[in-house]
Amino acid sequence: MDRVLAVGIYMADRPSTVAHVSLCLASARKYDITQRWIAIAPNGRGDYSHPMTSMVISTPEPKFPLLDRLLADAQDFDWIIISDDDIEFEEGAIDRLLCLAKSCDFALCQPARTLDSFTDHPLVQVLPGLTARRTRFVEIGPFICIRRDAAELLLPFGEQCRMGWGLDFVWPVVMEKFGLRMGIIDGVTMAHRIRRPAEHYSHAAAHLDMYRMLATRPYLTQEEAFTILEIYPE
């Protein structure tokens, strides 16, 4: 049975679906999943009693360096899952998602977004009639799966990638260089409608971090990245 490390960050003082996501992960039957969550509880406020909580942060810190703290032993797992705290799945989604990722040979993937979800990039929305698509783009959130061989290339994120903006244009360059495939799983969808993305931090600072990172690393343009290379019909 493959070992999976699932990590995430939840806002203790705001509505979230962390309990639902955690239950979906714990309900997987075909994979051995270890969960680690960080609670952000500003000045100690909010509910951070979720039993899978590994750490409580009382002052806001950048997301991806926090995730690195939970991923120090990522090499010991077959898959890494990184989740936000405001998404919804159908029953059995995690088993189906990882099984489809394996059958499509995707080393980096994510479930498609439901049509009623908040969406920045239309490419990630579900396409009815498809099981999956091989793409040159997997968004940095709100839920991603990284196979061990890809994790060796993409982790740790590093201090420079504070909120992760722009990583999804760097990743395909790395993946293609090493002959790894990535894609979107339409056969499993997630709803992202509890909170609007990027509400709780500075867009200007995130953009500046992104420009600094892209100045030092090869990346795809949006036109290059938003490409479907192969489809898998139902």
Short mmCIF file of C-alpha atoms in Angstrom, two decimals, residues 111 186 195 198 229:
data_model
loop_
_atom_site.label_atom_id
_atom_site.label_comp_id
_atom_site.label_asym_id
_atom_site.label_seq_id
_atom_site.Cartn_x
_atom_site.Cartn_y
_atom_site.Cartn_z
CA PRO A 111 -8.70 17.32 -9.27
CA ASP A 186 -11.70 15.46 -14.45
CA ARG A 195 -13.73 31.67 0.66
CA ALA A 198 -5.95 35.23 -1.67
CA LEU A 229 -1.53 17.85 -24.55
#
